[in-house]
PDB file of C-alpha atoms in Angstrom:
ATOM      1  CA  MET A   1      -9.134   1.860  -5.782  1.00 60.00           C
ATOM      2  CA  THR A   2     -11.558  -0.513  -7.429  1.00 82.00           C
ATOM      3  CA  LYS A   3     -11.156  -4.220  -6.901  1.00 82.00           C
ATOM      4  CA  ARG A   4     -10.441  -4.711 -10.626  1.00 85.00           C
ATOM      5  CA  LEU A   5      -7.389  -2.425 -10.515  1.00 91.00           C
ATOM      6  CA  ARG A   6      -5.774  -4.004  -7.450  1.00 95.00           C
ATOM      7  CA  PRO A   7      -3.896  -6.699  -9.411  1.00 96.00           C
ATOM      8  CA  PHE A   8      -1.986  -3.925 -11.164  1.00 97.00           C
ATOM      9  CA  ILE A   9      -0.230  -3.344  -7.835  1.00 97.00           C
ATOM     10  CA  LEU A  10       1.569  -6.617  -8.561  1.00 98.00           C
ATOM     11  CA  SER A  11       2.336  -5.482 -12.117  1.00 98.00           C
ATOM     12  CA  ALA A  12       3.845  -2.240 -10.824  1.00 98.00           C
ATOM     13  CA  LEU A  13       5.889  -4.033  -8.142  1.00 98.00           C
ATOM     14  CA  VAL A  14       7.282  -6.489 -10.694  1.00 98.00           C
ATOM     15  CA  VAL A  15       8.274  -3.680 -13.072  1.00 98.00           C
ATOM     16  CA  LEU A  16       9.829  -1.685 -10.235  1.00 98.00           C
ATOM     17  CA  ALA A  17      11.814  -4.619  -8.811  1.00 98.00           C
ATOM     18  CA  ASP A  18      12.863  -5.717 -12.300  1.00 98.00           C
ATOM     19  CA  GLN A  19      14.060  -2.292 -13.418  1.00 98.00           C
ATOM     20  CA  LEU A  20      15.813  -1.475 -10.133  1.00 98.00           C
ATOM     21  CA  THR A  21      17.755  -4.748 -10.178  1.00 98.00           C
ATOM     22  CA  LYS A  22      18.665  -4.301 -13.833  1.00 98.00           C
ATOM     23  CA  ALA A  23      19.866  -0.750 -13.168  1.00 97.00           C
ATOM     24  CA  TRP A  24      22.006  -2.079 -10.308  1.00 98.00           C
ATOM     25  CA  ILE A  25      23.476  -4.798 -12.544  1.00 98.00           C
ATOM     26  CA  VAL A  26      24.250  -2.354 -15.370  1.00 97.00           C
ATOM     27  CA  ALA A  27      25.872   0.086 -12.909  1.00 97.00           C
ATOM     28  CA  THR A  28      27.997  -2.463 -11.040  1.00 97.00           C
ATOM     29  CA  ILE A  29      28.894  -5.381 -13.333  1.00 97.00           C
ATOM     30  CA  PRO A  30      30.532  -5.012 -16.749  1.00 97.00           C
ATOM     31  CA  GLU A  31      28.605  -6.588 -19.605  1.00 96.00           C
ATOM     32  CA  ASP A  32      29.434 -10.302 -19.933  1.00 95.00           C
ATOM     33  CA  GLY A  33      31.023 -10.185 -16.477  1.00 95.00           C
ATOM     34  CA  VAL A  34      30.374 -12.198 -13.325  1.00 95.00           C
ATOM     35  CA  GLY A  35      29.721  -9.952 -10.348  1.00 95.00           C
ATOM     36  CA  TYR A  36      29.038 -12.452  -7.594  1.00 95.00           C
ATOM     37  CA  SER A  37      29.104 -16.198  -7.121  1.00 95.00           C
ATOM     38  CA  PHE A  38      27.353 -18.111  -4.338  1.00 96.00           C
ATOM     39  CA  LEU A  39      27.188 -21.705  -3.146  1.00 95.00           C
ATOM     40  CA  GLY A  40      30.298 -22.811  -4.996  1.00 93.00           C
ATOM     41  CA  GLY A  41      29.143 -21.288  -8.274  1.00 91.00           C
ATOM     42  CA  PHE A  42      25.618 -22.740  -8.142  1.00 96.00           C
ATOM     43  CA  LEU A  43      24.147 -19.222  -8.255  1.00 96.00           C
ATOM     44  CA  ARG A  44      25.887 -16.405 -10.080  1.00 97.00           C
ATOM     45  CA  ILE A  45      24.932 -12.759 -10.491  1.00 97.00           C
ATOM     46  CA  ILE A  46      26.165 -11.790 -13.939  1.00 97.00           C
ATOM     47  CA  HIS A  47      25.484  -9.159 -16.607  1.00 97.00           C
ATOM     48  CA  VAL A  48      24.431 -10.393 -20.033  1.00 96.00           C
ATOM     49  CA  ARG A  49      22.227  -8.877 -22.717  1.00 95.00           C
ATOM     50  CA  ASN A  50      19.701 -10.930 -24.638  1.00 91.00           C
ATOM     51  CA  ASP A  51      18.648  -9.612 -28.035  1.00 86.00           C
ATOM     52  CA  ALA A  52      16.143 -12.440 -28.508  1.00 77.00           C
ATOM     53  CA  VAL A  53      13.585 -14.271 -26.377  1.00 75.00           C
ATOM     54  CA  ALA A  54      13.838 -17.322 -24.120  1.00 72.00           C
ATOM     55  CA  PHE A  55      16.907 -19.455 -24.752  1.00 65.00           C
ATOM     56  CA  SER A  56      18.115 -16.792 -27.247  1.00 69.00           C
ATOM     57  CA  LEU A  57      15.519 -17.861 -29.810  1.00 70.00           C
ATOM     58  CA  GLY A  58      15.378 -15.338 -32.622  1.00 71.00           C
ATOM     59  CA  SER A  59      18.777 -13.724 -32.112  1.00 74.00           C
ATOM     60  CA  SER A  60      19.553 -13.977 -35.829  1.00 73.00           C
ATOM     61  CA  LEU A  61      16.300 -12.341 -36.976  1.00 81.00           C
ATOM     62  CA  ASP A  62      16.303  -9.089 -38.934  1.00 82.00           C
ATOM     63  CA  VAL A  63      15.856  -5.956 -36.779  1.00 83.00           C
ATOM     64  CA  SER A  64      12.505  -5.061 -38.369  1.00 84.00           C
ATOM     65  CA  LEU A  65      11.147  -8.523 -37.580  1.00 84.00           C
ATOM     66  CA  LYS A  66      12.487  -8.260 -34.015  1.00 82.00           C
ATOM     67  CA  ILE A  67      10.595  -4.980 -33.607  1.00 87.00           C
ATOM     68  CA  VAL A  68       7.368  -6.694 -34.645  1.00 87.00           C
ATOM     69  CA  LEU A  69       7.898  -9.889 -32.628  1.00 87.00           C
ATOM     70  CA  PHE A  70       9.660  -8.489 -29.547  1.00 87.00           C
ATOM     71  CA  ILE A  71       7.988  -5.068 -29.207  1.00 92.00           C
ATOM     72  CA  ALA A  72       4.713  -4.772 -31.152  1.00 93.00           C
ATOM     73  CA  LEU A  73       3.414  -8.257 -30.342  1.00 93.00           C
ATOM     74  CA  PRO A  74       4.255  -8.017 -26.607  1.00 94.00           C
ATOM     75  CA  ILE A  75       2.588  -4.591 -26.438  1.00 96.00           C
ATOM     76  CA  ALA A  76      -0.540  -6.121 -27.968  1.00 97.00           C
ATOM     77  CA  LEU A  77      -0.422  -9.082 -25.544  1.00 96.00           C
ATOM     78  CA  VAL A  78       0.146  -6.885 -22.483  1.00 97.00           C
ATOM     79  CA  SER A  79      -2.731  -4.654 -23.622  1.00 97.00           C
ATOM     80  CA  PHE A  80      -5.021  -7.654 -24.104  1.00 95.00           C
ATOM     81  CA  LEU A  81      -4.155  -9.141 -20.699  1.00 96.00           C
ATOM     82  CA  SER A  82      -4.672  -5.741 -19.056  1.00 95.00           C
ATOM     83  CA  PHE A  83      -8.073  -5.540 -20.727  1.00 94.00           C
ATOM     84  CA  LEU A  84      -8.948  -8.995 -19.354  1.00 93.00           C
ATOM     85  CA  ILE A  85      -8.028  -7.856 -15.858  1.00 93.00           C
ATOM     86  CA  VAL A  86     -10.272  -4.771 -15.899  1.00 92.00           C
ATOM     87  CA  SER A  87     -13.067  -6.124 -18.097  1.00 89.00           C
ATOM     88  CA  ARG A  88     -16.263  -7.371 -16.527  1.00 81.00           C
ATOM     89  CA  ARG A  89     -16.904  -9.420 -19.646  1.00 79.00           C
ATOM     90  CA  HIS A  90     -15.204 -12.505 -18.182  1.00 73.00           C
ATOM     91  CA  GLU A  91     -16.507 -12.116 -14.638  1.00 73.00           C
ATOM     92  CA  GLY A  92     -17.300 -15.517 -13.216  1.00 73.00           C
ATOM     93  CA  GLU A  93     -14.878 -17.225 -15.605  1.00 80.00           C
ATOM     94  CA  LEU A  94     -11.686 -15.796 -14.121  1.00 84.00           C
ATOM     95  CA  THR A  95     -10.989 -16.140 -10.423  1.00 87.00           C
ATOM     96  CA  GLU A  96      -9.299 -13.446  -8.380  1.00 90.00           C
ATOM     97  CA  LEU A  97      -6.156 -15.588  -8.447  1.00 92.00           C
ATOM     98  CA  ASP A  98      -6.370 -15.741 -12.251  1.00 92.00           C
ATOM     99  CA  LEU A  99      -6.514 -11.936 -12.410  1.00 94.00           C
ATOM    100  CA  TRP A 100      -3.437 -11.603 -10.157  1.00 96.00           C
ATOM    101  CA  CYS A 101      -1.600 -14.156 -12.317  1.00 97.00           C
ATOM    102  CA  LEU A 102      -2.457 -12.133 -15.421  1.00 96.00           C
ATOM    103  CA  ALA A 103      -1.128  -9.049 -13.612  1.00 98.00           C
ATOM    104  CA  GLY A 104       2.148 -10.881 -12.891  1.00 98.00           C
ATOM    105  CA  ILE A 105       2.463 -11.685 -16.590  1.00 98.00           C
ATOM    106  CA  VAL A 106       1.716  -8.046 -17.456  1.00 98.00           C
ATOM    107  CA  GLY A 107       4.384  -6.831 -15.012  1.00 98.00           C
ATOM    108  CA  GLY A 108       7.005  -9.195 -16.408  1.00 98.00           C
ATOM    109  CA  GLY A 109       6.085  -8.320 -19.962  1.00 97.00           C
ATOM    110  CA  VAL A 110       6.321  -4.596 -19.284  1.00 98.00           C
ATOM    111  CA  GLY A 111       9.643  -5.050 -17.444  1.00 97.00           C
ATOM    112  CA  ASN A 112      11.248  -6.669 -20.474  1.00 96.00           C
ATOM    113  CA  LEU A 113       9.516  -4.282 -22.884  1.00 96.00           C
ATOM    114  CA  VAL A 114      11.130  -1.346 -21.084  1.00 97.00           C
ATOM    115  CA  ASP A 115      14.520  -2.931 -21.788  1.00 96.00           C
ATOM    116  CA  ARG A 116      13.734  -3.564 -25.446  1.00 94.00           C
ATOM    117  CA  LEU A 117      12.544   0.027 -25.894  1.00 94.00           C
ATOM    118  CA  PHE A 118      15.362   1.764 -23.999  1.00 95.00           C
ATOM    119  CA  ARG A 119      18.291  -0.666 -24.281  1.00 92.00           C
ATOM    120  CA  SER A 120      18.573  -1.183 -28.054  1.00 87.00           C
ATOM    121  CA  LEU A 121      16.230  -4.189 -28.232  1.00 88.00           C
ATOM    122  CA  ARG A 122      18.364  -5.984 -25.619  1.00 92.00           C
ATOM    123  CA  VAL A 123      17.092  -7.288 -22.275  1.00 95.00           C
ATOM    124  CA  VAL A 124      19.380  -7.294 -19.233  1.00 97.00           C
ATOM    125  CA  ASP A 125      19.557 -10.804 -17.768  1.00 96.00           C
ATOM    126  CA  TRP A 126      21.481 -11.412 -14.573  1.00 96.00           C
ATOM    127  CA  ILE A 127      20.499 -14.562 -12.654  1.00 97.00           C
ATOM    128  CA  SER A 128      22.534 -17.627 -13.600  1.00 96.00           C
ATOM    129  CA  VAL A 129      21.938 -21.065 -12.068  1.00 96.00           C
ATOM    130  CA  ARG A 130      24.286 -24.000 -12.567  1.00 95.00           C
ATOM    131  CA  MET A 131      22.748 -27.148 -14.040  1.00 92.00           C
ATOM    132  CA  TYR A 132      25.781 -29.464 -13.659  1.00 91.00           C
ATOM    133  CA  GLY A 133      25.212 -30.967 -17.109  1.00 88.00           C
ATOM    134  CA  LEU A 134      21.529 -31.687 -16.549  1.00 87.00           C
ATOM    135  CA  LEU A 135      19.711 -31.490 -19.899  1.00 86.00           C
ATOM    136  CA  GLY A 136      23.134 -30.967 -21.478  1.00 88.00           C
ATOM    137  CA  MET A 137      23.578 -27.532 -19.914  1.00 87.00           C
ATOM    138  CA  GLU A 138      26.308 -26.356 -17.591  1.00 91.00           C
ATOM    139  CA  TYR A 139      24.217 -23.262 -16.754  1.00 91.00           C
ATOM    140  CA  PHE A 140      20.520 -22.640 -17.291  1.00 91.00           C
ATOM    141  CA  PRO A 141      19.936 -19.683 -19.652  1.00 90.00           C
ATOM    142  CA  THR A 142      20.314 -16.460 -17.681  1.00 92.00           C
ATOM    143  CA  TRP A 143      17.118 -14.734 -16.576  1.00 95.00           C
ATOM    144  CA  ASN A 144      15.766 -11.765 -14.607  1.00 97.00           C
ATOM    145  CA  ILE A 145      12.873 -10.822 -12.314  1.00 98.00           C
ATOM    146  CA  ALA A 146      10.524 -10.097 -15.227  1.00 97.00           C
ATOM    147  CA  ASP A 147      11.165 -13.576 -16.639  1.00 96.00           C
ATOM    148  CA  ALA A 148      10.573 -15.163 -13.234  1.00 97.00           C
ATOM    149  CA  ALA A 149       7.308 -13.244 -12.801  1.00 98.00           C
ATOM    150  CA  VAL A 150       6.020 -14.426 -16.176  1.00 97.00           C
ATOM    151  CA  VAL A 151       6.991 -18.070 -15.639  1.00 96.00           C
ATOM    152  CA  CYS A 152       5.649 -18.263 -12.061  1.00 97.00           C
ATOM    153  CA  SER A 153       2.422 -16.493 -13.062  1.00 98.00           C
ATOM    154  CA  VAL A 154       1.842 -18.754 -16.074  1.00 97.00           C
ATOM    155  CA  VAL A 155       2.435 -21.907 -14.007  1.00 97.00           C
ATOM    156  CA  LEU A 156       0.119 -20.708 -11.234  1.00 96.00           C
ATOM    157  CA  LEU A 157      -2.506 -19.643 -13.789  1.00 95.00           C
ATOM    158  CA  ALA A 158      -2.351 -23.052 -15.478  1.00 94.00           C
ATOM    159  CA  ILE A 159      -2.809 -24.811 -12.133  1.00 93.00           C
ATOM    160  CA  SER A 160      -5.687 -22.518 -11.235  1.00 90.00           C
ATOM    161  CA  MET A 161      -7.396 -23.038 -14.574  1.00 87.00           C
ATOM    162  CA  LEU A 162      -6.966 -26.809 -14.396  1.00 89.00           C
ATOM    163  CA  LEU A 163      -8.564 -26.833 -10.961  1.00 85.00           C
ATOM    164  CA  VAL A 164     -11.415 -24.554 -12.057  1.00 72.00           C
ATOM    165  CA  HIS A 165     -12.260 -26.665 -15.102  1.00 62.00           C
ATOM    166  CA  ARG A 166     -11.804 -29.882 -13.198  1.00 58.00           C
ATOM    167  CA  ASN A 167     -14.166 -29.287 -10.303  1.00 55.00           C
ATOM    168  CA  GLY A 168     -15.916 -25.983 -11.052  1.00 58.00           C
ATOM    169  CA  GLN A 169     -14.566 -24.406  -7.907  1.00 53.00           C
ATOM    170  CA  GLY A 170     -10.939 -23.446  -8.166  1.00 48.00           C
ATOM    171  CA  ILE A 171      -8.579 -21.581  -5.934  1.00 46.00           C
ATOM    172  CA  GLY A 172      -9.737 -18.064  -5.217  1.00 47.00           C
ATOM    173  CA  ARG A 173     -13.345 -18.591  -6.358  1.00 47.00           C
ATOM    174  CA  LYS A 174     -15.782 -16.159  -4.837  1.00 46.00           C
TER     175      LYS A 174
END
């Protein structure tokens, strides 16, 4: 396997973990139900479906617009990021860590795209964390492994890129 394709191992693992956990949730917890509660309700495993994006933004959009914004656009973005990972065009600009972060974003994007394509434009979300009124929320909006992979990868990529541009070295530089 070439060095450029290795980050896709992370993409595949994210998609696999995301889809296996979602299948488990769908099979064991009724929709809109709470399956498990831990730490006095701080962490709940629930089954909800999101027909929009983060924080339910876009839930009232027309179906044709949802197809463009939630399927076509993500396919284009995942394709572009995949191209960046395998392309030699940006060699020297992107560190190895950057490439793995892009692969984490690709994996999360594909995980949620699978839901949108095969679950009537609805993503299975299942991790619920109590906020105790912080930011006016009793519970943080429910999320899944794909969401976590995207957020963690974007944060790590931003840190990496800030360090690269700041001192010319960066984490993971060759």
